[in-house]
Every structure is written in structure tokens, then in C-alpha cells.
PDB file of C-alpha atoms in Angstrom:
ATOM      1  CA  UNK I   1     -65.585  79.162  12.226  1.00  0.00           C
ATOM      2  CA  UNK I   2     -68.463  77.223  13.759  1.00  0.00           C
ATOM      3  CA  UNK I   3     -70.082  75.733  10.464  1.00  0.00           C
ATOM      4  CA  UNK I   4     -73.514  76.526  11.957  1.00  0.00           C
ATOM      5  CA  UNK I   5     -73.040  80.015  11.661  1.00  0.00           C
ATOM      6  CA  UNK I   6     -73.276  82.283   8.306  1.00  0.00           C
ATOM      7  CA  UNK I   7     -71.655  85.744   7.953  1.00  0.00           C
ATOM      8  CA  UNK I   8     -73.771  88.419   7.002  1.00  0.00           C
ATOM      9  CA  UNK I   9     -73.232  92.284   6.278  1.00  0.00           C
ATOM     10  CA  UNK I  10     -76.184  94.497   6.483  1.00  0.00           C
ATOM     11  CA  UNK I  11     -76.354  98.423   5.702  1.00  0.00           C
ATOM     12  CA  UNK I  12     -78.599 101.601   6.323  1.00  0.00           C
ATOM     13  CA  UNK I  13     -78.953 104.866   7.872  1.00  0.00           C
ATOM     14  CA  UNK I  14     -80.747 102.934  11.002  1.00  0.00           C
ATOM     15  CA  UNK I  15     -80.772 100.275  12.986  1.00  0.00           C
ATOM     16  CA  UNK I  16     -84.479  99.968  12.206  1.00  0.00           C
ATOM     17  CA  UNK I  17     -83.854 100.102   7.781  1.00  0.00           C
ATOM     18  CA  UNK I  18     -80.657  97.804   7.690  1.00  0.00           C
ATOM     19  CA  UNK I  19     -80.667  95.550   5.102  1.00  0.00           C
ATOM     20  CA  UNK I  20     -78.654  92.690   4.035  1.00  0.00           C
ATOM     21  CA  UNK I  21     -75.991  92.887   1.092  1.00  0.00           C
ATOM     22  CA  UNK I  22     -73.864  90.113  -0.773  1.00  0.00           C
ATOM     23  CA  UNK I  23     -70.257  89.942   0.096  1.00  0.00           C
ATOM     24  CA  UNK I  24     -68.185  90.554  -2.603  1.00  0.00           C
ATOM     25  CA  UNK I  25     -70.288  91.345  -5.268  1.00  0.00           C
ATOM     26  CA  UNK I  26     -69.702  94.890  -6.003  1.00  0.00           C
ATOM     27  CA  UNK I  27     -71.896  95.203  -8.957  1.00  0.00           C
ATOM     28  CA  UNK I  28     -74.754  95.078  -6.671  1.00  0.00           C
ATOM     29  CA  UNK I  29     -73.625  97.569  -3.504  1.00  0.00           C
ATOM     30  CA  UNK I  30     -75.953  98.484  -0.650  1.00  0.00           C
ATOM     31  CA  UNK I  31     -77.919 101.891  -1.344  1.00  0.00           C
ATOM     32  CA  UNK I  32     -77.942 104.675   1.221  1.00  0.00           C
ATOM     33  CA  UNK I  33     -80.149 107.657   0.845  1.00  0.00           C
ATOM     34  CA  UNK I  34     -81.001 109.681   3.309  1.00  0.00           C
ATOM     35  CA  UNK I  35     -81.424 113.319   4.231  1.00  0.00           C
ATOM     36  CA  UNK I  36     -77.631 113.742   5.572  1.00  0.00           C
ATOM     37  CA  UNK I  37     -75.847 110.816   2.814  1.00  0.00           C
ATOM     38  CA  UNK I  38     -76.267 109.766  -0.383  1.00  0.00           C
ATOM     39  CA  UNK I  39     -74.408 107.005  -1.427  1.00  0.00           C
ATOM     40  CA  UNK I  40     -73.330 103.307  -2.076  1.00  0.00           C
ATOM     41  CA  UNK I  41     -71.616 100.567  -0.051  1.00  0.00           C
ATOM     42  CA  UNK I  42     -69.793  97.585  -0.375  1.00  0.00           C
ATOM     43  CA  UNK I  43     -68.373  94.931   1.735  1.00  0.00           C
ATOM     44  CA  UNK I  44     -65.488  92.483   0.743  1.00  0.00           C
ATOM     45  CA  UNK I  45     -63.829  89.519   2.450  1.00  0.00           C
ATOM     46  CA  UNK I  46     -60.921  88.199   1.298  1.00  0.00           C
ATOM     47  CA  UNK I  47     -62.077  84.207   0.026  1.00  0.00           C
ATOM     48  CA  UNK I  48     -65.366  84.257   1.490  1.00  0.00           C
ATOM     49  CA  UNK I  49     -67.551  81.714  -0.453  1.00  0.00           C
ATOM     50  CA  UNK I  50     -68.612  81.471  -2.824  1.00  0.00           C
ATOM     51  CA  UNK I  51     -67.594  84.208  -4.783  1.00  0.00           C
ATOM     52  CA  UNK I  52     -64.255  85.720  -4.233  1.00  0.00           C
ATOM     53  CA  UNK I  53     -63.454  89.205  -5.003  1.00  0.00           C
ATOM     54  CA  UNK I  54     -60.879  90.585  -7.350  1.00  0.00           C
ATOM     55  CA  UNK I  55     -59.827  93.277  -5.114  1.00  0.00           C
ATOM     56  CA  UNK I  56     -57.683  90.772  -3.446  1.00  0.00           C
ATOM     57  CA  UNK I  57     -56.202  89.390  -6.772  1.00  0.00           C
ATOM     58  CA  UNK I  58     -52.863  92.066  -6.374  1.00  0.00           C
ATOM     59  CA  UNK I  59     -50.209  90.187  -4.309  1.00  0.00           C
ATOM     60  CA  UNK I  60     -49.387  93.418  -2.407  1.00  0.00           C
ATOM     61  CA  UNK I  61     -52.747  94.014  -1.307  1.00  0.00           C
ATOM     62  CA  UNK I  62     -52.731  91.981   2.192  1.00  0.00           C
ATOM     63  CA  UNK I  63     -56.280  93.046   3.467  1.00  0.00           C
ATOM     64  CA  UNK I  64     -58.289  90.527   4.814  1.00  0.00           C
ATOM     65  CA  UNK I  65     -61.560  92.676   4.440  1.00  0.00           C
ATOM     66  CA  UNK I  66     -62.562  96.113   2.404  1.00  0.00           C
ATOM     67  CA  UNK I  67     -65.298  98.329   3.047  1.00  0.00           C
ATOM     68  CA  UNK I  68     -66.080 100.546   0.114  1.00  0.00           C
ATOM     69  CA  UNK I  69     -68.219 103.643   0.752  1.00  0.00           C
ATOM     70  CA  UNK I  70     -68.812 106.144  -2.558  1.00  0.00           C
ATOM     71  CA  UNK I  71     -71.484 109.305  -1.899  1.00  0.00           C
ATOM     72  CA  UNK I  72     -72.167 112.437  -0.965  1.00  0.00           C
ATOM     73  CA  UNK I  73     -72.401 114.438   2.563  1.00  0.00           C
ATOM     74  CA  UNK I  74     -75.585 116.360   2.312  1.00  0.00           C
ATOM     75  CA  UNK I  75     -75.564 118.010   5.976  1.00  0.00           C
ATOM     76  CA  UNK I  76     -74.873 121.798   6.164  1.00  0.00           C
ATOM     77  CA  UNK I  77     -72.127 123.709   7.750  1.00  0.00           C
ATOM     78  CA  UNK I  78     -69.906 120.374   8.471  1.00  0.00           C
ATOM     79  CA  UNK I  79     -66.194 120.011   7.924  1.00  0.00           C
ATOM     80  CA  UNK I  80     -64.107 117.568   8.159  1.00  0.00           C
ATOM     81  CA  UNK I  81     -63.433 117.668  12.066  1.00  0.00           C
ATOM     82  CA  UNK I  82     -67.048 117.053  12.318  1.00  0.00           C
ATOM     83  CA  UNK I  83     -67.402 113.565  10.902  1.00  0.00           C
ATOM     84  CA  UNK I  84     -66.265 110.213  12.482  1.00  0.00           C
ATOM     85  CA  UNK I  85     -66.374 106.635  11.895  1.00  0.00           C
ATOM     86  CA  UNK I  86     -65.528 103.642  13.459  1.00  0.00           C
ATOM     87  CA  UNK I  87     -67.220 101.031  16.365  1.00  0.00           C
ATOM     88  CA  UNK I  88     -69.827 101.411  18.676  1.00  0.00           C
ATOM     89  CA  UNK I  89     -71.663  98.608  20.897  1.00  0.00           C
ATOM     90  CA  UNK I  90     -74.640  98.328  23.176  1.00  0.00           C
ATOM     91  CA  UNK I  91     -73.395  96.749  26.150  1.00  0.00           C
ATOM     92  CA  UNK I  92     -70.071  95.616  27.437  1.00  0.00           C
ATOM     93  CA  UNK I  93     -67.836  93.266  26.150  1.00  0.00           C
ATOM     94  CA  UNK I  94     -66.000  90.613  27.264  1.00  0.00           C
ATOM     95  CA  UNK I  95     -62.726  91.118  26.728  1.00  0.00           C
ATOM     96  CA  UNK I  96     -59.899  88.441  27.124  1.00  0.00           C
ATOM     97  CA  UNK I  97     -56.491  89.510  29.653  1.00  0.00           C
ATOM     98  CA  UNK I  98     -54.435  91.193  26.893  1.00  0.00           C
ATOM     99  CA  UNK I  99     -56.794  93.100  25.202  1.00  0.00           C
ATOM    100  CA  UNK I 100     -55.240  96.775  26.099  1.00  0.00           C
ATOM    101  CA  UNK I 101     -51.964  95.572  23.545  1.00  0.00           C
ATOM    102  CA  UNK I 102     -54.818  94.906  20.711  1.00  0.00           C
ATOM    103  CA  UNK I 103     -55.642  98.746  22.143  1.00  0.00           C
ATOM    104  CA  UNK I 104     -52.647  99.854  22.260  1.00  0.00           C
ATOM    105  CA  UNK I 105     -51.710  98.557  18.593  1.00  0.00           C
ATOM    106  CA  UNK I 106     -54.864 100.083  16.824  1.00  0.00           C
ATOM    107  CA  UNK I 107     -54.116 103.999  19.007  1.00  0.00           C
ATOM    108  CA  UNK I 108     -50.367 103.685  16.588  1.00  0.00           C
ATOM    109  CA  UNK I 109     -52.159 102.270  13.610  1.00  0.00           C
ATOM    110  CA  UNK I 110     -54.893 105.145  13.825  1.00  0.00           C
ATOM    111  CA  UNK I 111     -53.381 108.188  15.469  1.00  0.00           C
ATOM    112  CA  UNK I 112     -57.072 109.510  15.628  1.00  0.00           C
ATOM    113  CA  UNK I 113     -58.646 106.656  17.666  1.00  0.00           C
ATOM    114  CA  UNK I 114     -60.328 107.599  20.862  1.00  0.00           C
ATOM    115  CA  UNK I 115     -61.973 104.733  22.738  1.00  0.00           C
ATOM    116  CA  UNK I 116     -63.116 103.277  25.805  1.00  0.00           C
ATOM    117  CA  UNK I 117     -63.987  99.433  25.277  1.00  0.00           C
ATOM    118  CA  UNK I 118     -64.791  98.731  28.954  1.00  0.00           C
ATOM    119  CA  UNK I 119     -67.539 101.173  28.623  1.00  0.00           C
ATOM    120  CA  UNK I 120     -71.086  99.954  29.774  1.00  0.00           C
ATOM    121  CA  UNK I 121     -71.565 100.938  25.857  1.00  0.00           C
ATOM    122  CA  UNK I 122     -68.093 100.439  24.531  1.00  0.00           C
ATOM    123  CA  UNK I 123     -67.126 102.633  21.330  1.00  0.00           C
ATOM    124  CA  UNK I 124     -63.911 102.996  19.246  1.00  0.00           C
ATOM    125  CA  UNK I 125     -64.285 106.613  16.910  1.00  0.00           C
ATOM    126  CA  UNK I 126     -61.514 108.353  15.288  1.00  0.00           C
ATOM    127  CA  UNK I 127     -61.960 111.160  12.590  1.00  0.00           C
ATOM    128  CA  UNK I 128     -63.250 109.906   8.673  1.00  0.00           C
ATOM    129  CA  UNK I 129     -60.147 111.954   7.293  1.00  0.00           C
ATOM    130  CA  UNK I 130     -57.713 110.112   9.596  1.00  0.00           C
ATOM    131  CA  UNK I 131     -59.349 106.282   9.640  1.00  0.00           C
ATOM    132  CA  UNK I 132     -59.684 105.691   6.051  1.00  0.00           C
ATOM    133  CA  UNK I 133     -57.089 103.741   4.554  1.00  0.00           C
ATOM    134  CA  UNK I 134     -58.163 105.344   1.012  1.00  0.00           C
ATOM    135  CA  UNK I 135     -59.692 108.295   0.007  1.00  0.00           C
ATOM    136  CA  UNK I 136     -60.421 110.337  -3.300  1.00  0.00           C
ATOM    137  CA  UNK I 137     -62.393 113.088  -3.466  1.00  0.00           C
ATOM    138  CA  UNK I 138     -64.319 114.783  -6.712  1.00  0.00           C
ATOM    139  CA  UNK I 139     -65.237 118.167  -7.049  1.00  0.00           C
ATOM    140  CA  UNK I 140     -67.148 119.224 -10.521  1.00  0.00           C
ATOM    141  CA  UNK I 141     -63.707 118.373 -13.289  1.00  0.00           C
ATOM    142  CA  UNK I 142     -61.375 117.786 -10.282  1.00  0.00           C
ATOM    143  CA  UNK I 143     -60.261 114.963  -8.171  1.00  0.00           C
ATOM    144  CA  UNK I 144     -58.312 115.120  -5.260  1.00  0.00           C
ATOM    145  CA  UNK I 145     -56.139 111.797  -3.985  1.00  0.00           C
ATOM    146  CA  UNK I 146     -53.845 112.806  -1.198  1.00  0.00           C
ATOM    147  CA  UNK I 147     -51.525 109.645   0.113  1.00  0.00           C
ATOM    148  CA  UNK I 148     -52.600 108.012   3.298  1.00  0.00           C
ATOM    149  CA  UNK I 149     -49.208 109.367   4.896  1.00  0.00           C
ATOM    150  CA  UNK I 150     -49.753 113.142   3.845  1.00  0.00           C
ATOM    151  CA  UNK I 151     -53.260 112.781   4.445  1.00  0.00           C
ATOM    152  CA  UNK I 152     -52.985 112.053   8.205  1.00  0.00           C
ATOM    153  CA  UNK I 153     -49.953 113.710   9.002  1.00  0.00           C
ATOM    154  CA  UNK I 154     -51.860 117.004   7.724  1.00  0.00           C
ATOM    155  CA  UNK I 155     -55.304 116.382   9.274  1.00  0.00           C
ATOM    156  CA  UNK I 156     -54.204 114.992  12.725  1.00  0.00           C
ATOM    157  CA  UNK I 157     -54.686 118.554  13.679  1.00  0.00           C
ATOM    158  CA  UNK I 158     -58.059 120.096  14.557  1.00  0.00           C
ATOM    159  CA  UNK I 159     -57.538 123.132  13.493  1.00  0.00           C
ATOM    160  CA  UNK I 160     -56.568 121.780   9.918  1.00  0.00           C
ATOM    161  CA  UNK I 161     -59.890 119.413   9.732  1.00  0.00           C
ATOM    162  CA  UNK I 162     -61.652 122.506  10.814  1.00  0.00           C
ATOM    163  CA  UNK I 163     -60.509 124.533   7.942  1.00  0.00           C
ATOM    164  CA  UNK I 164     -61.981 122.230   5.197  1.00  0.00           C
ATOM    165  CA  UNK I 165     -65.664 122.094   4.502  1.00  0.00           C
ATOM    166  CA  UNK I 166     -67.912 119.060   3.465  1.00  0.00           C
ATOM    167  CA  UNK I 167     -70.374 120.408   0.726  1.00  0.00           C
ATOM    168  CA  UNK I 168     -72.730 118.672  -1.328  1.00  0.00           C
ATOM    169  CA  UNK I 169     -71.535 118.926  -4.436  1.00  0.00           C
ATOM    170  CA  UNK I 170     -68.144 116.737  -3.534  1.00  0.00           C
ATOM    171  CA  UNK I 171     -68.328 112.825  -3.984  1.00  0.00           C
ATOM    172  CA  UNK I 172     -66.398 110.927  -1.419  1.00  0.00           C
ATOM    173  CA  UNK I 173     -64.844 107.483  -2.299  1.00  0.00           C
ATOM    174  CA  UNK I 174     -63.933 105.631   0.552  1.00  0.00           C
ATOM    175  CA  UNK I 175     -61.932 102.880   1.421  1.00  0.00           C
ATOM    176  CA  UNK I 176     -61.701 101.140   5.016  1.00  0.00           C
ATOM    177  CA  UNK I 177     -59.372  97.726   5.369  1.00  0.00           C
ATOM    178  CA  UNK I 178     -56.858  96.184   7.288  1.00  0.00           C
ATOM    179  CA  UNK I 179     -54.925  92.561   7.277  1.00  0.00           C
ATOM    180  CA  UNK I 180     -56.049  92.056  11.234  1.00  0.00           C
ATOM    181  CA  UNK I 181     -59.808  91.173  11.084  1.00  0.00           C
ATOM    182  CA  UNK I 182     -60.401  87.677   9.660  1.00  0.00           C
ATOM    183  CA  UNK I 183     -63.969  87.217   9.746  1.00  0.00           C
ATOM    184  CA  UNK I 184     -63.985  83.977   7.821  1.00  0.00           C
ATOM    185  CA  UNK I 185     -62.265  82.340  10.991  1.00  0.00           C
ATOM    186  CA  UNK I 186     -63.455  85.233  13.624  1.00  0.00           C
ATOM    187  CA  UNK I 187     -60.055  86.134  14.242  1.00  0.00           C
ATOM    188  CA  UNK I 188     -58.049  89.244  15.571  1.00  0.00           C
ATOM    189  CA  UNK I 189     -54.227  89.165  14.904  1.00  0.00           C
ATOM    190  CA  UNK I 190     -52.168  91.924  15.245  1.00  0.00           C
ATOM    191  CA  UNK I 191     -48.280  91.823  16.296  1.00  0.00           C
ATOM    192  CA  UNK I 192     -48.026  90.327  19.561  1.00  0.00           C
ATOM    193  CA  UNK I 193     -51.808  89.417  20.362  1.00  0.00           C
ATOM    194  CA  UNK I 194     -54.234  87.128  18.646  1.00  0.00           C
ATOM    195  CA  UNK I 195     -57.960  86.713  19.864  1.00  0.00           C
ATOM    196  CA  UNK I 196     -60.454  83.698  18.934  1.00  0.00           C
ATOM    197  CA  UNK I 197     -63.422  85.950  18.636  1.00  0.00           C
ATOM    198  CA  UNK I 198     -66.232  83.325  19.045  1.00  0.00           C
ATOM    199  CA  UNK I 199     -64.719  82.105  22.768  1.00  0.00           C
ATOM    200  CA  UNK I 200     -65.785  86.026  23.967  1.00  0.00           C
ATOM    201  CA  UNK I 201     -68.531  86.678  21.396  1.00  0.00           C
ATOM    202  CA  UNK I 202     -71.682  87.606  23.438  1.00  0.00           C
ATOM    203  CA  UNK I 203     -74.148  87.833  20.214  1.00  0.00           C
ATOM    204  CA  UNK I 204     -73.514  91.363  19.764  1.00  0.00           C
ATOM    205  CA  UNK I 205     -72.559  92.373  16.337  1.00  0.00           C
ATOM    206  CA  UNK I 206     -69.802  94.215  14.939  1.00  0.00           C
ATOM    207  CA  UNK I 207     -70.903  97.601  13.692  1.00  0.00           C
ATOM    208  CA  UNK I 208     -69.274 100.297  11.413  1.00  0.00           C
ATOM    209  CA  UNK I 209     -70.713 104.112  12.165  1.00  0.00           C
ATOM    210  CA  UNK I 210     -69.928 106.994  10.322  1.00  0.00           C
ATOM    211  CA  UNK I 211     -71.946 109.740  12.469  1.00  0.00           C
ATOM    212  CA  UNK I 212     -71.216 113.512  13.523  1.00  0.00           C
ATOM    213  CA  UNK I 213     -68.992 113.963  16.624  1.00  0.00           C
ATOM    214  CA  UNK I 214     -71.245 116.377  18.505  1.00  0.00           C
ATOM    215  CA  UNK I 215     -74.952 115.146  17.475  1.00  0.00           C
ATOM    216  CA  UNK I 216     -74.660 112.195  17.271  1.00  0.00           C
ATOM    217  CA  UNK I 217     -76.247 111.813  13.517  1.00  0.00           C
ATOM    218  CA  UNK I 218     -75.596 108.919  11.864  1.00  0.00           C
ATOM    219  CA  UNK I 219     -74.561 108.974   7.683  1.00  0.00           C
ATOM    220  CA  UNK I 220     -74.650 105.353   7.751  1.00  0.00           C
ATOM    221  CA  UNK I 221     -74.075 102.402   9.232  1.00  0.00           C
ATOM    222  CA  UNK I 222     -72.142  98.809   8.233  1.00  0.00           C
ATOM    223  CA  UNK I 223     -73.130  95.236  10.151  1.00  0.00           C
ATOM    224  CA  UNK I 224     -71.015  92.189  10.623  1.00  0.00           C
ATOM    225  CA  UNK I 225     -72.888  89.770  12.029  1.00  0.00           C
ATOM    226  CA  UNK I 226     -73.147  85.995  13.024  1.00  0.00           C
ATOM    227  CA  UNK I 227     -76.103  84.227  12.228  1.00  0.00           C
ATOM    228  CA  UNK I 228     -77.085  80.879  13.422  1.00  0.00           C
ATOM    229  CA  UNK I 229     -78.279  78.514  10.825  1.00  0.00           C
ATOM    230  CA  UNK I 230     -81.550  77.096  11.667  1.00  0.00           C
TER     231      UNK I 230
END
């Protein structure tokens, strides 16, 4: 990466009340509180100066980044077909010939994904329940871990996500990673297509929204971005 540019991740319920957090340092998460979530967030890449983080330590776990999301859905009459996450953008990107296998690769990694990236406002949304990589859920004495493969063989069905309700009194703890994104070298690699990020990057950041499907209301939102050192 160009050495004049720092990483920074930012969260908040807004565009407008982002705020920065440290990578890696979980004992110090980003606080979201608002009238639809109430949570915590943090955001770790794998040796990203200058501390690195111990959830990288197990030589199984080949993530090259972790987004950790623990809190609370406070919004009435929601269920689980109601909430999504994943990217949106505010004008169109420039994508490099070859793009549509990087496409096609994350529609079989996320069998949830809807997207349209040559949008004039390009977005990439699939269901929470589906695009986490982790979930555990607990309920007043009980917790509720189902496997990522159970999990999204079960809830790749409307009617299924539509059956379970969100209440308030449930605390969500979320994990979203993946071995593909390399922001310490702004790098996309998945089998059969790699992407130098910075020789298409327009300015725009990347940004993480977990939001209602119909309304548009945003829990929260997470922001990679590039900053030029002055």
C-alpha cells in the first residue's frame, strides 16, 4: 500500500456521528446506541501495525479481517427476514474487466447476496442470518450457536427467516470475516481473480450496513477508509 495513506475504521448509526476506532484493540470497541441498536463493535486486521490481534494467533483461522458486532435489536415487530447487512456506495465504481467472476464467487460464498455493482449507487445486501460467518445468540439463561452450515441451509428460505422474531431482550454476537479482503495491501483475491484495489479506487470508502430491507433504517454502520497523510 501507498505509504502515504493510513487505514482507518470508523463506526455509528450515521454518516453524520461516525467516529473513528483502533484496529485491533478490542478492549476499547466502538459504542453504538441508538433508538433501533444497542451495541459494541470491533474491527480487526490480520498484522496491521502496530498492534496485532490475537484472534489471528489459531493457525486454522485464515481471515485476513474480523468484524465483531455484540448488541441488541431494539426495533419492534422485526424478524429475521427483515434485517440485512452488507455494502452500499454513493456513486459508481470502476470496476476492472473480470469483475463479474469476483461476483460470481461471492453469489456461491453467500447464497443470500443480491447485488448490482454497476448501479449509479452500487450495493451488495444479503440477509444478517445468512452473511455472518459467526453467530451466537443469548436469550435470559440460554444461548443459542447454530453452525454456519445448518444455519444457512435453514434460513435461506423466507418463509423460515420470517418465522423467527428479533426482540429486545436477545443479545446478538456477531462475527463477519473472510481470507479475500487484504486491506493492509488493498487487495481482492479470490480463486481465479485478484484486483489491486488502489489502481480503481475513486476515494470512495468501503462501507459495512446493517439496515432493514424495506425502510431502509440503518442499525449501524462500519467504515474502511483511506486517508491521505498530510
Amino acid at each position: 500500500m501507498d505509504n502515504n495513506l493510513r487505514l482507518t475504521v470508523r463506526v455509528g448509526s450515521t454518516l453524520d456521528t461516525l467516529v473513528p476506532i483502533e484496529i485491533n484493540n478490542d478492549a476499547n470497541p466502538g459504542r453504538i446506541q441508538n433508538d433501533k441498536f444497542d451495541g459494541y463493535i470491533t474491527a480487526r486486521i490480520r498484522d496491521h501495525p502496530p498492534t496485532p490481534s490475537k484472534y489471528f494467533d489459531n493457525s486454522n483461522n485464515n481471515d485476513l479481517f474480523c468484524i465483531q458486532i455484540s448488541g441488541r435489536f431494539l426495533i419492534p415487530n422485526c424478524t429475521l427476514n427483515d434485517i440485512q447487512f452488507g455494502n452500499q456506495f454513493e456513486r459508481p465504481l470502476h470496476l476492472p474487466w473480470g469483475s463479474s467472476l469476483l461476483l460470481k464467487f461471492a453469489s456461491w460464498y453467500d447464497p443470500g447476496l443480491e447485488s448490482n455493482l454497476n448501479a449509479p449507487e452500487p450495493y451488495a445486501f444479503s440477509p444478517l442470518i445468512i452473511t455472518m460467518n459467526q453467530i451466537k445468540i443469548e436469550q435470559g439463561d440460554k444461548s443459542y450457536w447454530p453452525s454456519p452450515q445448518d444455519r444457512r441451509a435453514f434460513f435461506k428460505y423466507p418463509q423460515n427467516r420470517k418465522a423467527v422474531d428479533l426482540t429486545p431482550n436477545q443479545i446478538w454476537h456477531m462475527q463477519f470475516s473472510n481470507p479475500y479482503i487484504d486491506f493492509n495491501n488493498c487487495t481482492i483475491r479470490v480463486p481465479g481473480f485478484e484486483m489491486d484495489v488502489l489502481k480503481y479506487w475513486d476515494g470512495q470508502p468501503l462501507r459495512f450496513y446493517c439496515k432493514t430491507i424495506k425502510t431502509d433504517e440503518v442499525f449501524f454502520i462500519v467504515e474502511f477508509d483511506l486517508r491521505r497523510l498530510s
